[in-house]
Tab-separated table of N, CA and C in Angstrom:
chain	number	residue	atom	x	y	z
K	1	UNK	N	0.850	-1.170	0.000
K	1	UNK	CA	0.000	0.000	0.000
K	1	UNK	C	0.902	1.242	0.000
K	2	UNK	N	0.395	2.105	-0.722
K	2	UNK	CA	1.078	3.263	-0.770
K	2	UNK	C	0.418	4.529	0.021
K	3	UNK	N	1.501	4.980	0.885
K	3	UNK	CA	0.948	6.451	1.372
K	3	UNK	C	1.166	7.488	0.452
K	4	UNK	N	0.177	8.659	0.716
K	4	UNK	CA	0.556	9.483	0.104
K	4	UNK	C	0.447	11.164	1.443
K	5	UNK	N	1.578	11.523	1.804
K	5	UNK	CA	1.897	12.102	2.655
K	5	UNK	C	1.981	13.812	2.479
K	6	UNK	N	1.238	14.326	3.137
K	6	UNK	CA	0.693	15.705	3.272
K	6	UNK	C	1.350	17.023	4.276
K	7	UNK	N	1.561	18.033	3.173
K	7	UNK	CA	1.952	19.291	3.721
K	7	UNK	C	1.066	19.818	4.340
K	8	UNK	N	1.040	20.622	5.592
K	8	UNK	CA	-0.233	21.398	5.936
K	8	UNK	C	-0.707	22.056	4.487
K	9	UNK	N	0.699	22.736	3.352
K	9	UNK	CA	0.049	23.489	2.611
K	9	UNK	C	-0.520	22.750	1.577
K	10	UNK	N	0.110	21.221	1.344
K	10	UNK	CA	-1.342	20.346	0.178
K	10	UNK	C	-2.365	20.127	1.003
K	11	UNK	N	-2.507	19.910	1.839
K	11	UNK	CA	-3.416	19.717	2.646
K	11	UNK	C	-4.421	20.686	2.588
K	12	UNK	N	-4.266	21.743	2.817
K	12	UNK	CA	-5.241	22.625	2.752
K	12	UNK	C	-6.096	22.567	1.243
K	13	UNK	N	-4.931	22.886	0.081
K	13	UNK	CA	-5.061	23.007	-1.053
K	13	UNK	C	-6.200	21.391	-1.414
K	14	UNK	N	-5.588	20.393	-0.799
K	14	UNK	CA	-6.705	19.432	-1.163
K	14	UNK	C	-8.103	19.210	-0.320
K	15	UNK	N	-7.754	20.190	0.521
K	15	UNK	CA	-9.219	20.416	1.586
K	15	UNK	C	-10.494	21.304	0.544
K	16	UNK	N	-9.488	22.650	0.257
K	16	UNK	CA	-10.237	23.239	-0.487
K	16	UNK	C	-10.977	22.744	-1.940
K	17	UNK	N	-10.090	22.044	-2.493
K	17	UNK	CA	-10.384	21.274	-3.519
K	17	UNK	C	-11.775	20.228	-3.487
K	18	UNK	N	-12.194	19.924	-2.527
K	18	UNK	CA	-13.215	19.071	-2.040
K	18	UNK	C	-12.516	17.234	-1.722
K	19	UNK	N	-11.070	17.489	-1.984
K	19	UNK	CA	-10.949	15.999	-1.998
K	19	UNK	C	-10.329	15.357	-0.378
K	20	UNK	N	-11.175	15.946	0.414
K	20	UNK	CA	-10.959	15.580	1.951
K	20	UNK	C	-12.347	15.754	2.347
K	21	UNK	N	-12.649	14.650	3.177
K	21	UNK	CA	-14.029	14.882	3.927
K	21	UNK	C	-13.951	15.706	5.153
K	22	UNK	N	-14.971	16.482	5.638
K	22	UNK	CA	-15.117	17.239	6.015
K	22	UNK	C	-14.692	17.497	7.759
K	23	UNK	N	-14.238	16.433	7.995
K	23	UNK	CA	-14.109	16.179	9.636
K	23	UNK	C	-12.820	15.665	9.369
K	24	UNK	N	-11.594	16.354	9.166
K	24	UNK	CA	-10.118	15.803	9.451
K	24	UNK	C	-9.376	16.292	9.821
K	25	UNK	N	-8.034	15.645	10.327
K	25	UNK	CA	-6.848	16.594	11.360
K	25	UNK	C	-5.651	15.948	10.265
K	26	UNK	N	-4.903	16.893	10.350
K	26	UNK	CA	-3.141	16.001	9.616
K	26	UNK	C	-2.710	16.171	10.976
K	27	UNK	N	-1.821	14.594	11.059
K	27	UNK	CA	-1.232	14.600	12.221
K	27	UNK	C	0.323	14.233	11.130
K	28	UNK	N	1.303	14.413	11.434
K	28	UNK	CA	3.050	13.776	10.389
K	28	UNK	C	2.178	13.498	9.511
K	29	UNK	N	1.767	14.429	8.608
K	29	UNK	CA	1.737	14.391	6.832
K	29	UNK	C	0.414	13.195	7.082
K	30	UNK	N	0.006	12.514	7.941
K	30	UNK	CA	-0.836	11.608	7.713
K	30	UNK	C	-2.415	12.032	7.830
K	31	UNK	N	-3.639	11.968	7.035
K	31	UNK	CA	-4.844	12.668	7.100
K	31	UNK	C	-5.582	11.685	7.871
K	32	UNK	N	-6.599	12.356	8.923
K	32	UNK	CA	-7.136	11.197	10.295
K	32	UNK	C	-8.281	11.591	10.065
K	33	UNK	N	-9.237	10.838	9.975
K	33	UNK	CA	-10.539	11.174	10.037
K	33	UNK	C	-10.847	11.555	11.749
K	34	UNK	N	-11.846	12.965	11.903
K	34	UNK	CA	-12.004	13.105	13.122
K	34	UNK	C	-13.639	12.599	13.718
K	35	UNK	N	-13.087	11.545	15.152
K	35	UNK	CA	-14.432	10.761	14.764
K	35	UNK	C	-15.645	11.628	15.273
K	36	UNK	N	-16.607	11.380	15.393
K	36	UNK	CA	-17.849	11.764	15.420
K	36	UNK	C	-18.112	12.296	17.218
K	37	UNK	N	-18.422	13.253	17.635
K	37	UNK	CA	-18.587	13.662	18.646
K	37	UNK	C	-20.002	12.778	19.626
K	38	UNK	N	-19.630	12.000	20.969
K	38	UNK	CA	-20.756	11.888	21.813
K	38	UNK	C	-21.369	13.193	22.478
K	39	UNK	N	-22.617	12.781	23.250
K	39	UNK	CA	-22.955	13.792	23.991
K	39	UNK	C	-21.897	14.036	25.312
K	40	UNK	N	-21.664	13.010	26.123
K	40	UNK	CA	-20.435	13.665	27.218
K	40	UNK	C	-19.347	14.219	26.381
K	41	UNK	N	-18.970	13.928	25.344
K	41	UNK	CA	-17.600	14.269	24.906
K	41	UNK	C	-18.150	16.404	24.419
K	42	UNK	N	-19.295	16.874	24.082
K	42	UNK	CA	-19.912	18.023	23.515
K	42	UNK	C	-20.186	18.500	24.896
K	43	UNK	N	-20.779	17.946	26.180
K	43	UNK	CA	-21.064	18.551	26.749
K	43	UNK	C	-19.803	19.280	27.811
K	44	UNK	N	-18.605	18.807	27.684
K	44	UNK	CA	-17.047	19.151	28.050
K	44	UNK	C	-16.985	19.886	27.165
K	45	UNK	N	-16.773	20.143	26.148
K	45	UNK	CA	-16.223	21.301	25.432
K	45	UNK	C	-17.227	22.235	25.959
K	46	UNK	N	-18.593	22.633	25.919
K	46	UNK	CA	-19.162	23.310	26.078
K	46	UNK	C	-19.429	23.907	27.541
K	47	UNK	N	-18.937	22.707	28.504
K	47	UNK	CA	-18.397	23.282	29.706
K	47	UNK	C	-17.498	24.003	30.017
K	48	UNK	N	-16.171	23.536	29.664
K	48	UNK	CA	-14.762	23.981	29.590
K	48	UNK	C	-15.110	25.442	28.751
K	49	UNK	N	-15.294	25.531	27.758
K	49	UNK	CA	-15.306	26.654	27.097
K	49	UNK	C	-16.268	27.726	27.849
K	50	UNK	N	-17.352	27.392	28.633
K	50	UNK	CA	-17.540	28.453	29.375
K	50	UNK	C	-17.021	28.864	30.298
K	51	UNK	N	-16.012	27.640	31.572
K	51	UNK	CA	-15.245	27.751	32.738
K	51	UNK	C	-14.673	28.707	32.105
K	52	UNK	N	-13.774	28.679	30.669
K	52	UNK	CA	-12.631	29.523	30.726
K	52	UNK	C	-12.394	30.724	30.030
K	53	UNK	N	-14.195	31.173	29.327
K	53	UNK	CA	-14.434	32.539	29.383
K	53	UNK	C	-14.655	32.983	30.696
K	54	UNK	N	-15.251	32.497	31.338
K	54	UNK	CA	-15.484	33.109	32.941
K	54	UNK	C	-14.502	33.490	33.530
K	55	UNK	N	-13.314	32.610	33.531
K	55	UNK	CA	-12.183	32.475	34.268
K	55	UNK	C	-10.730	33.320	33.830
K	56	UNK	N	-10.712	33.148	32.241
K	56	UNK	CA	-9.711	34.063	32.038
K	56	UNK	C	-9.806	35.056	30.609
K	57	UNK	N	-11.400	34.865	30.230
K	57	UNK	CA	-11.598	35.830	29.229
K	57	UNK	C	-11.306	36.918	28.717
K	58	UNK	N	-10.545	38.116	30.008
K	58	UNK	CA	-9.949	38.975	29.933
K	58	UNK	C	-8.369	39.034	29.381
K	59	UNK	N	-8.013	37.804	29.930
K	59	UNK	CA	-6.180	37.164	29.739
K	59	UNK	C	-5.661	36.244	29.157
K	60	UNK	N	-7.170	35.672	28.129
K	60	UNK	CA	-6.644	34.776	27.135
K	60	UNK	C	-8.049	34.539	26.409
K	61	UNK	N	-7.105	34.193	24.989
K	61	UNK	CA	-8.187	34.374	23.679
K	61	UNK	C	-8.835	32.828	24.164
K	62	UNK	N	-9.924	31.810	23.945
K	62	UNK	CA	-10.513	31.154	24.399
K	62	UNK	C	-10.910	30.460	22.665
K	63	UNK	N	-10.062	29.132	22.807
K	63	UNK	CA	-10.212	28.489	20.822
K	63	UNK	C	-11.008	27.496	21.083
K	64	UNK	N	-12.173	27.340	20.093
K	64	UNK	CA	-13.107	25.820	20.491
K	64	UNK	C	-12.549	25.572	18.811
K	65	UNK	N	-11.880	24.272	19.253
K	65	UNK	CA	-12.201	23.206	17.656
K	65	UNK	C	-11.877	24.046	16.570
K	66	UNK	N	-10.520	24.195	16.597
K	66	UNK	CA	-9.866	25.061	15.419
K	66	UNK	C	-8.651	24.491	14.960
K	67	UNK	N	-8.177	24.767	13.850
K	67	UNK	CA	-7.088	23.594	13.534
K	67	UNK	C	-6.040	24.326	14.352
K	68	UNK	N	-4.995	23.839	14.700
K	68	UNK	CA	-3.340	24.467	15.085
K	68	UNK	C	-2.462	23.924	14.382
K	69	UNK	N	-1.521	25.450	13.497
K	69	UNK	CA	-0.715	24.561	12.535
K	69	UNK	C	0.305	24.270	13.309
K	70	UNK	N	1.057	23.577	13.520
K	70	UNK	CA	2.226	22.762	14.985
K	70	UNK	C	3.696	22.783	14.108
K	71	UNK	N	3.539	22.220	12.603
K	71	UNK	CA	4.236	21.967	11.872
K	71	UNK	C	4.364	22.106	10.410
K	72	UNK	N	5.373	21.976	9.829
K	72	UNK	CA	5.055	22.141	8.174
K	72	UNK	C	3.698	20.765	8.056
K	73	UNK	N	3.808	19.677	8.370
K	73	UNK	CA	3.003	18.361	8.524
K	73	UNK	C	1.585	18.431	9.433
K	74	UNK	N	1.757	18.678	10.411
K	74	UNK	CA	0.833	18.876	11.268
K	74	UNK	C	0.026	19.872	11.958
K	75	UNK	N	-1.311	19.542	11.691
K	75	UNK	CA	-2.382	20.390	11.932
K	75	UNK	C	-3.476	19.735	12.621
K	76	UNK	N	-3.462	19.357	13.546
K	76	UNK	CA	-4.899	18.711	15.036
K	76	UNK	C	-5.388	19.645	14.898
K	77	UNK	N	-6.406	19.364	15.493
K	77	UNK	CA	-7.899	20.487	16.032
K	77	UNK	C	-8.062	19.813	17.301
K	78	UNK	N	-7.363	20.790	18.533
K	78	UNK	CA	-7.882	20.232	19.520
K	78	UNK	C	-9.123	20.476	19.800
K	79	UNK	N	-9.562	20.286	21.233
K	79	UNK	CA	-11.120	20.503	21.398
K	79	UNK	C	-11.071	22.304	22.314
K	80	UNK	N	-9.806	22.524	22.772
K	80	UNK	CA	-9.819	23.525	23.192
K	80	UNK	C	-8.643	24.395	23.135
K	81	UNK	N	-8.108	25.556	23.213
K	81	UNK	CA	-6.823	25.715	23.265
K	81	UNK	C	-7.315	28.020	24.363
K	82	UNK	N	-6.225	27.551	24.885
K	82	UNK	CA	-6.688	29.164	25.780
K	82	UNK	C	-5.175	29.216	25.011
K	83	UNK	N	-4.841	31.099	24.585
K	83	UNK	CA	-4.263	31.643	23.653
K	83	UNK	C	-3.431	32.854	24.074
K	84	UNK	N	-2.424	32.773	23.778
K	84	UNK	CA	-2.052	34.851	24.181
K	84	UNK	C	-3.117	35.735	23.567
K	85	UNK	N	-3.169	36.737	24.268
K	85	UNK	CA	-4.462	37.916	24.037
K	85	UNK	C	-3.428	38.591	23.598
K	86	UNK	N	-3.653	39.540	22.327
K	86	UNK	CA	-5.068	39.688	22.121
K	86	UNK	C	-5.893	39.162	21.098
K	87	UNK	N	-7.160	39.334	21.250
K	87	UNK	CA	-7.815	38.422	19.975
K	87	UNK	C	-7.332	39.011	18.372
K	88	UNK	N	-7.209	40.249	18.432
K	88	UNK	CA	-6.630	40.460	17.314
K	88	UNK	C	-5.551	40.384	16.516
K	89	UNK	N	-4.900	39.975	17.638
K	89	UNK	CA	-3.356	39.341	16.767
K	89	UNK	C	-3.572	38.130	15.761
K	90	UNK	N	-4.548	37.943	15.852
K	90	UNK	CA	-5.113	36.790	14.969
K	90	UNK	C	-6.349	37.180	14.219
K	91	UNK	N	-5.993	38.150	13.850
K	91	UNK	CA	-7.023	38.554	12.797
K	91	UNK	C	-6.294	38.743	11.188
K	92	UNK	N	-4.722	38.301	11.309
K	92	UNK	CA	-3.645	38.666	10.035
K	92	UNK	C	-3.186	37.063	10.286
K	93	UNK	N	-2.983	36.238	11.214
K	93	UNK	CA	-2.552	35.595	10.834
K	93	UNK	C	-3.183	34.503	12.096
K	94	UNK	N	-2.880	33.131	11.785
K	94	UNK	CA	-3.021	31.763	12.464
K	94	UNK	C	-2.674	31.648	13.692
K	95	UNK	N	-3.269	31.365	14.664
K	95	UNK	CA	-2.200	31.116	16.010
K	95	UNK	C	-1.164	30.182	15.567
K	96	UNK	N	-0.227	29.902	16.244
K	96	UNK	CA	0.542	29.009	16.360
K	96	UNK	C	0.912	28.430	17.678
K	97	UNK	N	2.130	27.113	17.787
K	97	UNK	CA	2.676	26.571	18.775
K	97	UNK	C	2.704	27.995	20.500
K	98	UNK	N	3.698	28.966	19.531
K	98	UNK	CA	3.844	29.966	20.374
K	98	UNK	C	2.940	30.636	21.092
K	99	UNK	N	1.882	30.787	20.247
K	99	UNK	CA	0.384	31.578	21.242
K	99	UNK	C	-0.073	30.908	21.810
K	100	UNK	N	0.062	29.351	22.308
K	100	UNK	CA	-0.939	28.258	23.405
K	100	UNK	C	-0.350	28.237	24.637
K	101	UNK	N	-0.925	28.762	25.394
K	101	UNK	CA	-0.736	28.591	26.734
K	101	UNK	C	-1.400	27.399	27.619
K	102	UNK	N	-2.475	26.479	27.247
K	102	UNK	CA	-3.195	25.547	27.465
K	102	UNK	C	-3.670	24.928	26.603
K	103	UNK	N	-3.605	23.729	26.333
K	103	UNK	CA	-4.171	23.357	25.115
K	103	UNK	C	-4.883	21.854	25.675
K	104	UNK	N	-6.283	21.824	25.523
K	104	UNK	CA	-6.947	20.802	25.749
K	104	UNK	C	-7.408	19.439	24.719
K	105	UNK	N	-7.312	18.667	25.290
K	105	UNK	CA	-8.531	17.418	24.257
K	105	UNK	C	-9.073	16.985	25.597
K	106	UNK	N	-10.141	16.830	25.153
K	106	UNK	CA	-11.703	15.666	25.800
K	106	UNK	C	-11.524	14.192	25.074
K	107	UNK	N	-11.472	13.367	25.593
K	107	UNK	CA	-11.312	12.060	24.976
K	107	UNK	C	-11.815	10.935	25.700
K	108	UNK	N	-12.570	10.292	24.953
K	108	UNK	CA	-12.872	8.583	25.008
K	108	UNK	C	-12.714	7.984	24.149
K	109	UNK	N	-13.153	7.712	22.974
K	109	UNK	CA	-13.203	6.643	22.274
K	109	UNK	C	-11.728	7.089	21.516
K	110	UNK	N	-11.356	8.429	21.621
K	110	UNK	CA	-9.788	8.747	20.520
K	110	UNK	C	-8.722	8.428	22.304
K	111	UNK	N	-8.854	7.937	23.301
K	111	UNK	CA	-7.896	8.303	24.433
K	111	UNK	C	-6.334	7.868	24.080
K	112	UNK	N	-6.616	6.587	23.091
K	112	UNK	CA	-5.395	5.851	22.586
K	112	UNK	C	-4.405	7.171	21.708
K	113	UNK	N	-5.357	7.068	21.077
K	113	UNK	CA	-4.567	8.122	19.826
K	113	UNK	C	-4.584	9.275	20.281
K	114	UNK	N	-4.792	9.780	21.018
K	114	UNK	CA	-4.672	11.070	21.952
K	114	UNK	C	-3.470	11.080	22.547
K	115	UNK	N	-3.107	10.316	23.286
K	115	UNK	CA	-1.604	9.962	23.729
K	115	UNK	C	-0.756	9.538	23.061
K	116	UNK	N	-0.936	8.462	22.249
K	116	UNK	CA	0.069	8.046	20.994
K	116	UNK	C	0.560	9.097	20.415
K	117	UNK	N	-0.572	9.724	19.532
K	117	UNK	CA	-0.309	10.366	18.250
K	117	UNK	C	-0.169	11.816	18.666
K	118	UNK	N	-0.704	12.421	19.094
K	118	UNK	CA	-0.694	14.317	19.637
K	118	UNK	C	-0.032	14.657	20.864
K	119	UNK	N	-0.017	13.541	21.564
K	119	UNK	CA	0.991	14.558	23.056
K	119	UNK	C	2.325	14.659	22.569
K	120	UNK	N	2.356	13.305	21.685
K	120	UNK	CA	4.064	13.717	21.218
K	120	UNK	C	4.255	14.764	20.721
K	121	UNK	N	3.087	15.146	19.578
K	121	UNK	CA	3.104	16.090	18.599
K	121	UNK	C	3.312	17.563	19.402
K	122	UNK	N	2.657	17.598	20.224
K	122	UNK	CA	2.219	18.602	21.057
K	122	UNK	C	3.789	19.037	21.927
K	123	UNK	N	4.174	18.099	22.391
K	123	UNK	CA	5.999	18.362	23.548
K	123	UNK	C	6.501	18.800	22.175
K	124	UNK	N	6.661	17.830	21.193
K	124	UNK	CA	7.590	18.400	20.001
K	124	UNK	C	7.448	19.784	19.343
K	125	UNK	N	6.398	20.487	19.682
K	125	UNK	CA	5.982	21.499	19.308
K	125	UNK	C	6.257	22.928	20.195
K	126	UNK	N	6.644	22.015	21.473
K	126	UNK	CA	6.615	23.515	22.695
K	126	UNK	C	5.879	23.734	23.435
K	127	UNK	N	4.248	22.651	23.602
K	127	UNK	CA	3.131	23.388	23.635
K	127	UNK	C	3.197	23.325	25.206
K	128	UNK	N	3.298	24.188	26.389
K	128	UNK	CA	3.790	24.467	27.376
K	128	UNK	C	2.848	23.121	28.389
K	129	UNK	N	1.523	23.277	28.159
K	129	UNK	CA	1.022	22.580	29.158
K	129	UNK	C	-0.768	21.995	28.113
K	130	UNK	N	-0.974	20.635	28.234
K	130	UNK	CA	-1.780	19.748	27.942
K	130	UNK	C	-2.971	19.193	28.899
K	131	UNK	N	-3.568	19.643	28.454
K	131	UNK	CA	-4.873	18.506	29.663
K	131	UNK	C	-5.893	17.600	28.503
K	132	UNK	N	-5.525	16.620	28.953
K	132	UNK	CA	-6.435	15.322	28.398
K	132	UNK	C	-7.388	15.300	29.447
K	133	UNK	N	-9.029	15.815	28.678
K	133	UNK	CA	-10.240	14.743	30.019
K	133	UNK	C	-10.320	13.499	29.584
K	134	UNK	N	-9.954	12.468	30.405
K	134	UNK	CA	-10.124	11.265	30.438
K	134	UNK	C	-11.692	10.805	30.821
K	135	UNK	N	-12.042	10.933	29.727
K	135	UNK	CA	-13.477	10.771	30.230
K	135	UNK	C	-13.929	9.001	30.263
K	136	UNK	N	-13.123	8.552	30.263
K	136	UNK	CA	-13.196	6.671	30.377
K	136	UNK	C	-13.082	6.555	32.209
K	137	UNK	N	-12.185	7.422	32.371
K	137	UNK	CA	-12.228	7.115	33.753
K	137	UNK	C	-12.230	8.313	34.608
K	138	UNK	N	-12.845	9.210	33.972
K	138	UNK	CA	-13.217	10.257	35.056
K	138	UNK	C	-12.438	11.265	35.445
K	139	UNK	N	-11.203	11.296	34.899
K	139	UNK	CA	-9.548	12.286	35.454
K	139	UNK	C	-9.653	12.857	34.319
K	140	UNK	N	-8.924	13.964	35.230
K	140	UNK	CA	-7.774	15.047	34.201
K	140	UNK	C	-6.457	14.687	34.051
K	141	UNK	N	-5.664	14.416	32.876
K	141	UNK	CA	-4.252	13.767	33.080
K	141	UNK	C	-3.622	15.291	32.460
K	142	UNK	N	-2.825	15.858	33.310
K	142	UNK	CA	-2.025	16.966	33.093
K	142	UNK	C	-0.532	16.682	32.688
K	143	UNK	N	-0.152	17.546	31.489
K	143	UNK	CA	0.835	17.037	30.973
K	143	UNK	C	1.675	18.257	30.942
K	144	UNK	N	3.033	19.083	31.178
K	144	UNK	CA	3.756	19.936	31.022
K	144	UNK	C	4.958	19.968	30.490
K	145	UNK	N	5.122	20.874	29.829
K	145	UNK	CA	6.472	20.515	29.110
K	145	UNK	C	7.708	21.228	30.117
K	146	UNK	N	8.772	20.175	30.063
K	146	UNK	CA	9.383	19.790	28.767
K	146	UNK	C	9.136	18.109	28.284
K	147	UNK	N	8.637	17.726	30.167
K	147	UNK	CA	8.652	16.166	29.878
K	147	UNK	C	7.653	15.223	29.980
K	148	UNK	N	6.677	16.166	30.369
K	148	UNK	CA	5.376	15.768	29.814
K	148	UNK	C	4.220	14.833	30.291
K	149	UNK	N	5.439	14.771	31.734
K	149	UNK	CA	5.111	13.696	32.803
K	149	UNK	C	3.683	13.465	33.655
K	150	UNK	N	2.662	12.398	33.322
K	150	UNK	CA	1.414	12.724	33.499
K	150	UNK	C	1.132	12.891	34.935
K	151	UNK	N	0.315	13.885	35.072
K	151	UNK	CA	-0.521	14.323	36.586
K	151	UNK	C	-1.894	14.026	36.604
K	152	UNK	N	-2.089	12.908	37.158
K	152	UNK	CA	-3.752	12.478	37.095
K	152	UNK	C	-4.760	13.538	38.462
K	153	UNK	N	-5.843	13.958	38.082
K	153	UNK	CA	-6.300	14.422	39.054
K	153	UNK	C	-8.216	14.004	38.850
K	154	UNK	N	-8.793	13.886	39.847
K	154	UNK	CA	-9.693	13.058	40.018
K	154	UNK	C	-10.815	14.553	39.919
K	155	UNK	N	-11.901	13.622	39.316
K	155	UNK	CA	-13.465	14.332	38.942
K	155	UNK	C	-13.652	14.916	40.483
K	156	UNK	N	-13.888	16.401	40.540
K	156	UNK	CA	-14.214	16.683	42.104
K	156	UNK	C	-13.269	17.890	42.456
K	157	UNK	N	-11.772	17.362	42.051
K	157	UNK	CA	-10.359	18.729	42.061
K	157	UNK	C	-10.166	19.421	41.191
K	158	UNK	N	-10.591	20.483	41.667
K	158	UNK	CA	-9.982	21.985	41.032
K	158	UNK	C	-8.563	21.975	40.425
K	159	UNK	N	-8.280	22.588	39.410
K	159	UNK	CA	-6.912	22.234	38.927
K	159	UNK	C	-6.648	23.460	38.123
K	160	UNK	N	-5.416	24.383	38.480
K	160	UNK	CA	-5.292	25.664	37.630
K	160	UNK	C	-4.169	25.424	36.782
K	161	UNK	N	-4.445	25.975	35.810
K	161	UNK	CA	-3.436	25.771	34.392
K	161	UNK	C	-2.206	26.987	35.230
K	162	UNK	N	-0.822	26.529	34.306
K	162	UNK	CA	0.197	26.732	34.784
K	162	UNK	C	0.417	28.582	34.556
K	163	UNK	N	-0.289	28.460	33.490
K	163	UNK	CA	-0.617	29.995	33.132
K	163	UNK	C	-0.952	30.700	33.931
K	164	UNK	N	-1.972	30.165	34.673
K	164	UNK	CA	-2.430	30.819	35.736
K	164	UNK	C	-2.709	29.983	37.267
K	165	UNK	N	-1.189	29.830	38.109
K	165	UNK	CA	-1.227	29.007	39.019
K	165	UNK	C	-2.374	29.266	40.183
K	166	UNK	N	-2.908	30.355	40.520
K	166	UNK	CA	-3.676	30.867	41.095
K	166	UNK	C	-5.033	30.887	41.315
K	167	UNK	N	-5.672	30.148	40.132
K	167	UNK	CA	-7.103	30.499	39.259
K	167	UNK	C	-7.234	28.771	39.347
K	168	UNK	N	-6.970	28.001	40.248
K	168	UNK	CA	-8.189	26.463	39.380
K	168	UNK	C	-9.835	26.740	39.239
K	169	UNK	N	-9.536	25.700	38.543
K	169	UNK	CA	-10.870	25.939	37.923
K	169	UNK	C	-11.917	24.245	38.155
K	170	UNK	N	-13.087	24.388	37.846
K	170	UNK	CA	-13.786	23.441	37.656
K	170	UNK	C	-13.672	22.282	36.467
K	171	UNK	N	-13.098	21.742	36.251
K	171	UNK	CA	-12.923	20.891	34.802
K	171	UNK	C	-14.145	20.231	34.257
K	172	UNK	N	-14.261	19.181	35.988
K	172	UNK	CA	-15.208	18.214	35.302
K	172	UNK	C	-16.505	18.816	34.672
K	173	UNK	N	-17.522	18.303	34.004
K	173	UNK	CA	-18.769	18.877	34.031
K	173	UNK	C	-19.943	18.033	34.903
């Protein structure tokens, strides 16, 4: 079988083209179908994304489900990402690695490939600090760079991003 391996910039070019279905991430040049959202997995983003207008709306841009280009190759869509402010610095151009100060996924049925495939992507990238909801078993697994070393914390604990050591917040929903 033959791969055929993708630039963010063919990538796009074959997004636009219509020859990518409509729900995908490039992770290393490789195109992933992104699977289909449950209701717990929607009702976390839609939690989280309000905790963290509430919480740091003033001190960080707040991303639901947007691609991040990471690499010439790679482009995920996490489920969340809190951003350097201001919102308009991104009105000329893309966030990048450099503007994430938190960068989230919600995960069950992707938890495998969440860890496999993107935390690597994610340390290799810089991305300062990671939270996986483990929604299989109920935790937050906190990940920080440089080494990425997991911090499990249980449905119930407040937990403040490194950005803001001061501020935990509510995770679970």
């Amino acid at each position: 079988m033959v791969k055929h391996r993708f630039t963010v910039e063919a990538y796009h070019k074959a997004y636009e083209a219509g020859a990518l279905p409509e729900r995908v991430e490039l992770l290393e040049g490789e195109v992933y179908a992104v699977s289909p959202m449950g209701k717990k997995h929607r009702l976390y983003v839609m939690h989280l994304d309000r905790v963290f207008q509430e919480a740091f709306g003033e001190e960080a841009v707040v991303m639901v489900q947007c691609p991040l280009a990471l690499s010439a190759d790679s482009e995920p869509i996490p489920d969340l990402a809190l951003l350097r402010p201001p919102l308009e610095a991104y009105r000329e151009r893309d966030p990048g690695p450099e503007d994430v100060l938190l960068l989230v996924e919600i995960a069950d049925t992707t938890l495998v490939q969440d860890r496999a495939l993107k935390l690597p992507l994610y340390q290799k990238a810089g991305i300062p600090e990671v939270w996986l909801v483990n929604l299989l078993e109920e935790v937050l697994e906190v990940y920080a760079f440089p080494h990425y070393a997991m911090e499990r914390h249980p449905k119930g604990e407040a937990v403040a991003p490194r950005a803001f050591p001061t501020r935990p917040v509510a995770w679970w929903a």
